[in-house]
Tab-separated table of C-alpha atoms in Angstrom:
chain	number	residue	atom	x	y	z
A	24	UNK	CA	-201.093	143.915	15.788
A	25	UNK	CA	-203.124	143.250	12.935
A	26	UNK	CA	-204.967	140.168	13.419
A	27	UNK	CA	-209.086	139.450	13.679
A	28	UNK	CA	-209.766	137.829	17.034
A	29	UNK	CA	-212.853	136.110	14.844
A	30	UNK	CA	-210.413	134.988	12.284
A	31	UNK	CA	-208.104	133.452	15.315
A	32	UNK	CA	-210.920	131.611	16.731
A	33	UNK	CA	-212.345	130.444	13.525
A	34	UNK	CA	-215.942	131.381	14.084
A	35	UNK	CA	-217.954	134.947	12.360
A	36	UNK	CA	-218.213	137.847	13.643
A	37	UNK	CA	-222.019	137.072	14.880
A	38	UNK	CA	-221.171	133.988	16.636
A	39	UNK	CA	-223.082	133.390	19.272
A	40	UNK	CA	-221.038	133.306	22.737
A	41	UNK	CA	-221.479	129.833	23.530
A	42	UNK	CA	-220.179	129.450	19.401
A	43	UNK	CA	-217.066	131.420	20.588
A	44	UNK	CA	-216.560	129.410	23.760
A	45	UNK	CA	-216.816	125.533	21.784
A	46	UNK	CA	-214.495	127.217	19.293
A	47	UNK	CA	-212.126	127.810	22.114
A	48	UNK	CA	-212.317	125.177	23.519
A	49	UNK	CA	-211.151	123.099	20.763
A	50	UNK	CA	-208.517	125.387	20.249
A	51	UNK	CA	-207.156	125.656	23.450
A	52	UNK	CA	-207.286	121.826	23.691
A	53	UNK	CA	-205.657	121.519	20.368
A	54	UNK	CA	-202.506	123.777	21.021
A	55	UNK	CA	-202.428	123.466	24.881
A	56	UNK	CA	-198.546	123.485	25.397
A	57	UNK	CA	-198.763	120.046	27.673
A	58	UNK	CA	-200.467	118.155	25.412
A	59	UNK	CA	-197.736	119.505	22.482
A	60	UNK	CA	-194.609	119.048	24.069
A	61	UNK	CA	-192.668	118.392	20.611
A	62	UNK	CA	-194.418	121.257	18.982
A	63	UNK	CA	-192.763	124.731	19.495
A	64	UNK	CA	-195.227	126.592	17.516
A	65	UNK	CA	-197.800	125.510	20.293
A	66	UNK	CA	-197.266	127.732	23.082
A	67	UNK	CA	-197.545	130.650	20.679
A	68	UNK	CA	-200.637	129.220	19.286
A	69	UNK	CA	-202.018	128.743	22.531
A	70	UNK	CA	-201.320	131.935	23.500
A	71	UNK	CA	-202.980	133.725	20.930
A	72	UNK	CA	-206.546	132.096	21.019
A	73	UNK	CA	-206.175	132.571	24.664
A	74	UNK	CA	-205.884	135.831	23.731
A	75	UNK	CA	-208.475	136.360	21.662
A	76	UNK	CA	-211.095	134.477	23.760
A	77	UNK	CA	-210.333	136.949	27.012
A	78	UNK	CA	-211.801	139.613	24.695
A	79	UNK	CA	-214.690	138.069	22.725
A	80	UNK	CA	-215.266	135.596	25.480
A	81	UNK	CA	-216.120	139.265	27.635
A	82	UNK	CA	-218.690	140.740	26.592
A	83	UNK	CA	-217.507	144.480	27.528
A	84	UNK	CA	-214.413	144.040	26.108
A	85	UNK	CA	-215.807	142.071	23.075
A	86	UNK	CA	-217.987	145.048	22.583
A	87	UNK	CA	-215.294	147.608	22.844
A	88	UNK	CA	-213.179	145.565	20.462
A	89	UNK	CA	-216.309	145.343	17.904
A	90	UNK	CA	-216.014	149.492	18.185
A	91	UNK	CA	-212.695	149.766	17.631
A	92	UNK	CA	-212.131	151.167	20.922
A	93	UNK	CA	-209.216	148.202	21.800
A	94	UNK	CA	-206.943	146.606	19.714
A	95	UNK	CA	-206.297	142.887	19.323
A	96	UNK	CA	-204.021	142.475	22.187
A	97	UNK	CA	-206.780	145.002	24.833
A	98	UNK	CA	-205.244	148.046	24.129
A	99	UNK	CA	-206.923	151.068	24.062
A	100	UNK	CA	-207.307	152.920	21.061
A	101	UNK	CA	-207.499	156.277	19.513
A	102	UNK	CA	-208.849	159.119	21.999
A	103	UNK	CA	-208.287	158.467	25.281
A	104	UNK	CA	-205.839	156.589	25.030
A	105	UNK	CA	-203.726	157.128	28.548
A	106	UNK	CA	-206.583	157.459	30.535
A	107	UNK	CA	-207.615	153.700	29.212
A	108	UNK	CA	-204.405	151.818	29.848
A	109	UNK	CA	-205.402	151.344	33.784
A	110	UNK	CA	-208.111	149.686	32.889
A	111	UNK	CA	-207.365	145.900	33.156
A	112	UNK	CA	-206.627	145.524	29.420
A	113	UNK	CA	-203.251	144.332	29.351
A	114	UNK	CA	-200.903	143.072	26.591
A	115	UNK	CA	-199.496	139.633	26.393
A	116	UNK	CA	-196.193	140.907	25.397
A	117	UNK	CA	-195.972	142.688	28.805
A	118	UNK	CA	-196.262	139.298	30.474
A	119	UNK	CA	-199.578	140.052	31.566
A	120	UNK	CA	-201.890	137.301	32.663
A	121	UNK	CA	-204.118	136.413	29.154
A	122	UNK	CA	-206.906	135.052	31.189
A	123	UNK	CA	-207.278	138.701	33.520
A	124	UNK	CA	-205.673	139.403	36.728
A	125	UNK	CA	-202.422	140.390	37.732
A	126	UNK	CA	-199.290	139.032	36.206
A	127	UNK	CA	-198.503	135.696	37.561
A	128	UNK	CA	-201.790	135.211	39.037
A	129	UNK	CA	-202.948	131.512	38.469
A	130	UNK	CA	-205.815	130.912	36.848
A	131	UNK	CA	-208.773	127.672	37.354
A	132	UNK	CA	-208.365	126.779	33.880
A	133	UNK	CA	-211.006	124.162	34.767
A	134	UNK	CA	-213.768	126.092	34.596
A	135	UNK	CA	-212.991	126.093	31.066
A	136	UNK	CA	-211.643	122.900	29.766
A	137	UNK	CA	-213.521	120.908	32.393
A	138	UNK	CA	-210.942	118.192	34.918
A	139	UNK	CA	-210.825	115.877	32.591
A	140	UNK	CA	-208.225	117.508	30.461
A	141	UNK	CA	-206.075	118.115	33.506
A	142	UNK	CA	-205.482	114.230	33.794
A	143	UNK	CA	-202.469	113.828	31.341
A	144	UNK	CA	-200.734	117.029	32.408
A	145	UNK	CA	-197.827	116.571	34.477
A	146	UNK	CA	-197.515	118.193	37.856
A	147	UNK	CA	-194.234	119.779	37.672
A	148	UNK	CA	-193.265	123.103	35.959
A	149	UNK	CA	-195.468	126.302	35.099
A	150	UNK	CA	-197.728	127.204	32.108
A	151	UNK	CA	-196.682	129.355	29.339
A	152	UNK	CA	-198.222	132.188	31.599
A	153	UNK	CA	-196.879	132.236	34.726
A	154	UNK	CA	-199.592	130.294	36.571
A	155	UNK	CA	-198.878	126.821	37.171
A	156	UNK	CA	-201.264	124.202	36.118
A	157	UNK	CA	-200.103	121.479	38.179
A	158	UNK	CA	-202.397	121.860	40.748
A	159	UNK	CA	-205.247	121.490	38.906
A	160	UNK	CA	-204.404	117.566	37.666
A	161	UNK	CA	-203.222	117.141	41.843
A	162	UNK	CA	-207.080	117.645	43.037
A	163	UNK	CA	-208.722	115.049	44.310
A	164	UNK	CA	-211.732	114.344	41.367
A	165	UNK	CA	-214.628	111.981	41.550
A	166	UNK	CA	-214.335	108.859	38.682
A	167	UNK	CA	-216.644	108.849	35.681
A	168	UNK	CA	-220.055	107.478	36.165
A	169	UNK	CA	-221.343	104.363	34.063
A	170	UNK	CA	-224.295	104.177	31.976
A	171	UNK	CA	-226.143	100.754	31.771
A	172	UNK	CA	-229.987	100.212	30.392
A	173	UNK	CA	-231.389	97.124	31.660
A	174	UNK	CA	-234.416	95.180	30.398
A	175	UNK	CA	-236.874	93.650	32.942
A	176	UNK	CA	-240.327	91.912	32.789
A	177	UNK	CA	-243.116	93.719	34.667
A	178	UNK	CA	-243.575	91.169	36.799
A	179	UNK	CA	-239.652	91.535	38.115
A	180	UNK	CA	-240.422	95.680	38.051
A	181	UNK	CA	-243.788	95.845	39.966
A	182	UNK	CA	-243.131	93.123	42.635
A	183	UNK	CA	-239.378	93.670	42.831
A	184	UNK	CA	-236.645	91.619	42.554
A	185	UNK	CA	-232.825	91.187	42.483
A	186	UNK	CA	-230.569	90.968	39.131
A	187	UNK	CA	-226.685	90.359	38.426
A	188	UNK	CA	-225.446	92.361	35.531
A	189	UNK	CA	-221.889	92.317	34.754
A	190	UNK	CA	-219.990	95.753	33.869
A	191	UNK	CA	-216.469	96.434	33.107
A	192	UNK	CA	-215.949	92.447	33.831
A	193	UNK	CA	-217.330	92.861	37.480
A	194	UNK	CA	-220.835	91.290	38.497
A	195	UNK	CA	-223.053	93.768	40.460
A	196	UNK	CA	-226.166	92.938	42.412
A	197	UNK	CA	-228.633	94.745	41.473
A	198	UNK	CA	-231.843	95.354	43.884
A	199	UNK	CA	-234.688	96.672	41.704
A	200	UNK	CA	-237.000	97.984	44.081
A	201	UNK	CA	-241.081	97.068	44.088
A	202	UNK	CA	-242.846	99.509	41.906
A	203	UNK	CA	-240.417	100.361	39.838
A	204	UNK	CA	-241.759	101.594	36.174
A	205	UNK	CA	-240.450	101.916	32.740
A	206	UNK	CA	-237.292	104.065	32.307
A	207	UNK	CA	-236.915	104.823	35.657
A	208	UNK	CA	-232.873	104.807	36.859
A	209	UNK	CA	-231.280	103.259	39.584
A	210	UNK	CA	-228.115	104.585	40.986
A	211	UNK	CA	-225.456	102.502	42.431
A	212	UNK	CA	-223.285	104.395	44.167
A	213	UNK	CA	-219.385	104.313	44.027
A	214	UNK	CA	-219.327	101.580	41.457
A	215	UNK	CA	-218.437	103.863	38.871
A	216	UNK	CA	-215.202	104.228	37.585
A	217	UNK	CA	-212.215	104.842	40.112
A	218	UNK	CA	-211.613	108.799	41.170
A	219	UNK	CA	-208.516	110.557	40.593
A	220	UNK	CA	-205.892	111.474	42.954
A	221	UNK	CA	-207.840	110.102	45.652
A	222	UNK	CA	-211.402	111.277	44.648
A	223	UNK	CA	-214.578	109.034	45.525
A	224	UNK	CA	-215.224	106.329	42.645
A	225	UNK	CA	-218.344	107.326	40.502
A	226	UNK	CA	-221.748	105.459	40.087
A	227	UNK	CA	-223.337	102.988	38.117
A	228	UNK	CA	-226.584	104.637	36.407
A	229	UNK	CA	-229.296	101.627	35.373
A	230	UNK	CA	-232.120	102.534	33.305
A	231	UNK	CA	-234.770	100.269	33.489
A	232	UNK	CA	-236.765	99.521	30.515
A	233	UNK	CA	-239.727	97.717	32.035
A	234	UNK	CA	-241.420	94.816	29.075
A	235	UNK	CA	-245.512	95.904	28.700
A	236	UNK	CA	-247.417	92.582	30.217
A	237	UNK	CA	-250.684	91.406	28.441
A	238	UNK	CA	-253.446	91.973	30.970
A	239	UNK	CA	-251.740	93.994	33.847
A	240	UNK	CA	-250.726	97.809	34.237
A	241	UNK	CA	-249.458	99.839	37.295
A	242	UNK	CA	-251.069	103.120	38.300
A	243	UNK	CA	-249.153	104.182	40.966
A	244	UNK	CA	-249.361	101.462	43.795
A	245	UNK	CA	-252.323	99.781	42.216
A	246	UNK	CA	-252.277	97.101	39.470
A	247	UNK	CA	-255.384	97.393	36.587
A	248	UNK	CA	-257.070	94.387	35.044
A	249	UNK	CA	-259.589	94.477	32.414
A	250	UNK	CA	-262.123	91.664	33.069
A	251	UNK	CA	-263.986	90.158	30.452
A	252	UNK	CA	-267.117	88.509	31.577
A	253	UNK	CA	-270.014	86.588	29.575
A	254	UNK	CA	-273.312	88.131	29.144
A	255	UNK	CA	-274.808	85.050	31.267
A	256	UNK	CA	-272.395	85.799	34.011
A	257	UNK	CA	-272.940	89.447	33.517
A	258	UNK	CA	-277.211	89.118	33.991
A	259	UNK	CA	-276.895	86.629	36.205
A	260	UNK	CA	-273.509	86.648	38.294
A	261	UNK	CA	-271.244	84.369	38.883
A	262	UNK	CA	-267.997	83.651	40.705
A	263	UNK	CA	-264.971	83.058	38.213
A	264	UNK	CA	-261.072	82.713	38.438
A	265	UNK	CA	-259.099	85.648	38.345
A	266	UNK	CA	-254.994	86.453	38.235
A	267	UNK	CA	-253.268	88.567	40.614
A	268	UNK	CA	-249.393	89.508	40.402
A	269	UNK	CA	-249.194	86.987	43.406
A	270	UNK	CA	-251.225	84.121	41.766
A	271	UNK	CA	-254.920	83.716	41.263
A	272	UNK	CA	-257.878	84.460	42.800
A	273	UNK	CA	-261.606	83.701	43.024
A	274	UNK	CA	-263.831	87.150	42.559
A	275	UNK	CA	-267.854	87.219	42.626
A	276	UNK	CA	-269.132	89.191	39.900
A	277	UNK	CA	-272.971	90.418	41.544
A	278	UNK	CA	-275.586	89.999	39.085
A	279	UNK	CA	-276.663	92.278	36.499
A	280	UNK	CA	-272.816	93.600	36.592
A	281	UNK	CA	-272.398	96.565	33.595
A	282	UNK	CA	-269.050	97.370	31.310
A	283	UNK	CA	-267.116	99.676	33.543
A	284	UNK	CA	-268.331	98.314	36.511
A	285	UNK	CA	-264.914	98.007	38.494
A	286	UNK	CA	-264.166	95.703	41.700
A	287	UNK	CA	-261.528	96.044	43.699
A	288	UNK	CA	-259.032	93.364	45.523
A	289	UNK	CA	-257.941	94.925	48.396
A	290	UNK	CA	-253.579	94.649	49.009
A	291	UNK	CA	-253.447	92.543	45.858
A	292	UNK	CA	-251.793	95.866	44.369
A	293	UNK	CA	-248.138	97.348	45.489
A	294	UNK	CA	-246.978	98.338	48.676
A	295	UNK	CA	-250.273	98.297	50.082
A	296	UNK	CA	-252.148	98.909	46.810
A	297	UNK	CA	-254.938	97.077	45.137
A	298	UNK	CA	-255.749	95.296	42.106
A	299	UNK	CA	-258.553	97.212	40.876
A	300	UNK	CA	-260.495	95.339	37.557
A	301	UNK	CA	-263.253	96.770	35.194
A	302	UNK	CA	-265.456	94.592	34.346
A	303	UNK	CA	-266.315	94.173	30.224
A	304	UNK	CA	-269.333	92.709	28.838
A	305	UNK	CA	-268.705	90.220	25.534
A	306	UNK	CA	-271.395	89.461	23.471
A	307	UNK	CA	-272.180	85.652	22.544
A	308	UNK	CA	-270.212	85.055	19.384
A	309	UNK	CA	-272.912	82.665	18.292
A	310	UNK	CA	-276.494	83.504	16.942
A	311	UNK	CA	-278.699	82.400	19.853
A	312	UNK	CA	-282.661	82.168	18.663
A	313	UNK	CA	-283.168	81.191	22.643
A	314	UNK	CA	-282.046	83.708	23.831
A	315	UNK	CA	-283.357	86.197	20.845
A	316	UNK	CA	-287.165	85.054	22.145
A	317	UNK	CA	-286.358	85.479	25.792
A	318	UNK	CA	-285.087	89.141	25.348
A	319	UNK	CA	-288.351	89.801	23.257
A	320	UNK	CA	-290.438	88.945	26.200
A	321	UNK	CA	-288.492	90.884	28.357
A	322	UNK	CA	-290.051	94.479	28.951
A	323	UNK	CA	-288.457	97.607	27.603
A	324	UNK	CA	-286.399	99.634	29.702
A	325	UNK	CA	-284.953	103.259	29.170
A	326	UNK	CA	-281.661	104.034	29.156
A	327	UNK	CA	-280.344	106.660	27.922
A	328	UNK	CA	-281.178	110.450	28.891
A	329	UNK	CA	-280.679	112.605	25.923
């Protein structure tokens, strides 16, 4: 025979091996004789990329081809000849199993094509090879799962909360569990798509995109607050009116508080954590000459320590 296996596959001859397997793949999925009932030319066509992906989909044989030690169909060639043919290399036209094996043998053509292109083949009659592929479209397979992104306020996210989405024109309840953070995925299971020949349903996957809120953040179970405080409240203390994710709340700020000064609510966080704020000195916006004259007749302090 005097055909070139890359030729049949459409791909060069330094294709990579997962480049020879797509190729096949399409091929195979193209020409497969159940899916080309009408065409006659199909089975042959079939046949022959099978053929040439059970040698350049090995990579022994691929390499012995790529030497000219086999032929196109797996024979043996030149030298050596006799001693070869017991090798496993058979020929197609001997009615030898394309895929390896003896003759007849069946073959899990899934681990090639995947199930899914098992679903429109009927269960009666044998392949083009021998092996029946019937039995491979009669398994039991799990349904498709189903991809949904949700959007949620943080609010909803950190303190948790229930949703109804509606997918495939069903409404599901969705729990949304305290804590949760952005782009995290929920999985609801067997409310995917139904199985096949009695397989389990598959899941619903919801990924969570989680809207940024103005003041709050979530560091694992505790909730971060930046807190803005006067300079007067700052030198002096005071007690002012602060929010929580579970409403508001009055906080003491001790006198002569600093910028990065943090306080701490304790179970005002999630789960158990806190709400833990750091506390930000702001300037007067205003031009105060009071103030100006009272800082003047305060002594100087150092600092810094460099």
């Amino acid at each position: 025979m005097n055909k070139n296996l890359y030729d049949v596959l459409g791909v060069s001859k330094d294709a990579s091996e997962s480049e020879i397997k797509s190729a096949y793949r399409k091929l195979a999925r193209k020409y497969h004789p159940d899916l080309n009932k009408d065409d006659k030319n199909a089975a042959e066509k079939f046949k022959e990329v099978s053929g040439a992906y059970d040698i350049l989909g090995d990579k022994e044989k691929r390499q012995k081809y790529d030497n000219n030690e086999i032929d196109a169909e797996g024979k043996p060639t030149g030298f050596g000849a006799s001693g070869f043919g017991n090798g496993g290399y058979q020929s197609y036209s001997t009615g030898g199993n394309p895929f390896g094996g003896s003759q007849g043998a069946s073959f899990d053509f899934s681990s090639i094509f995947g199930d899914d292109i098992f679903s429109g083949f009927s269960s009666q009659g044998a392949g083009p090879f021998g092996g029946g592929f019937g039995g491979a479209s009669r398994r039991p397979r799990k349904g498709s799962d189903i991809s949904y992104t949700m959007r949620i306020d943080f609010l909803s996210a950190v303190k948790g909360s229930e949703k109804t989405v509606n997918i495939n024109g069903k409404n599901i309840n969705v729990k949304i569990p305290a804590g949760t953070v952005n782009g995290q995925t929920l999985r609801l299971k067997g409310l995917g798509e139904a199985g096949f020949n009695g397989g389990p349903a598959g899941d619903v996957l919801i990924t969570l995109n989680v809207d940024r809120h103005p003041y709050f953040t979530l560091e694992d179970k505790n909730i971060l607050l930046e807190l803005p405080i006067t300079l007067k409240e700052a030198i002096l203390g005071a007690k002012v009116t602060v929010p929580t994710i579970s409403g508001k709340v009055a906080v003491n700020i001790p006198p002569y508080a600093t910028t990065g000064e943090k306080l701490r609510l304790k179970g005002k966080g999630v789960k158990g954590g806190d709400q833990i704020m750091t506390l930000k000195v702001v300037m007067p916006k205003n031009k105060s000459t009071e103030l100006e004259k009272a800082l003047l007749q305060m002594p100087d302090e150092t600092v810094r320590t460099f």
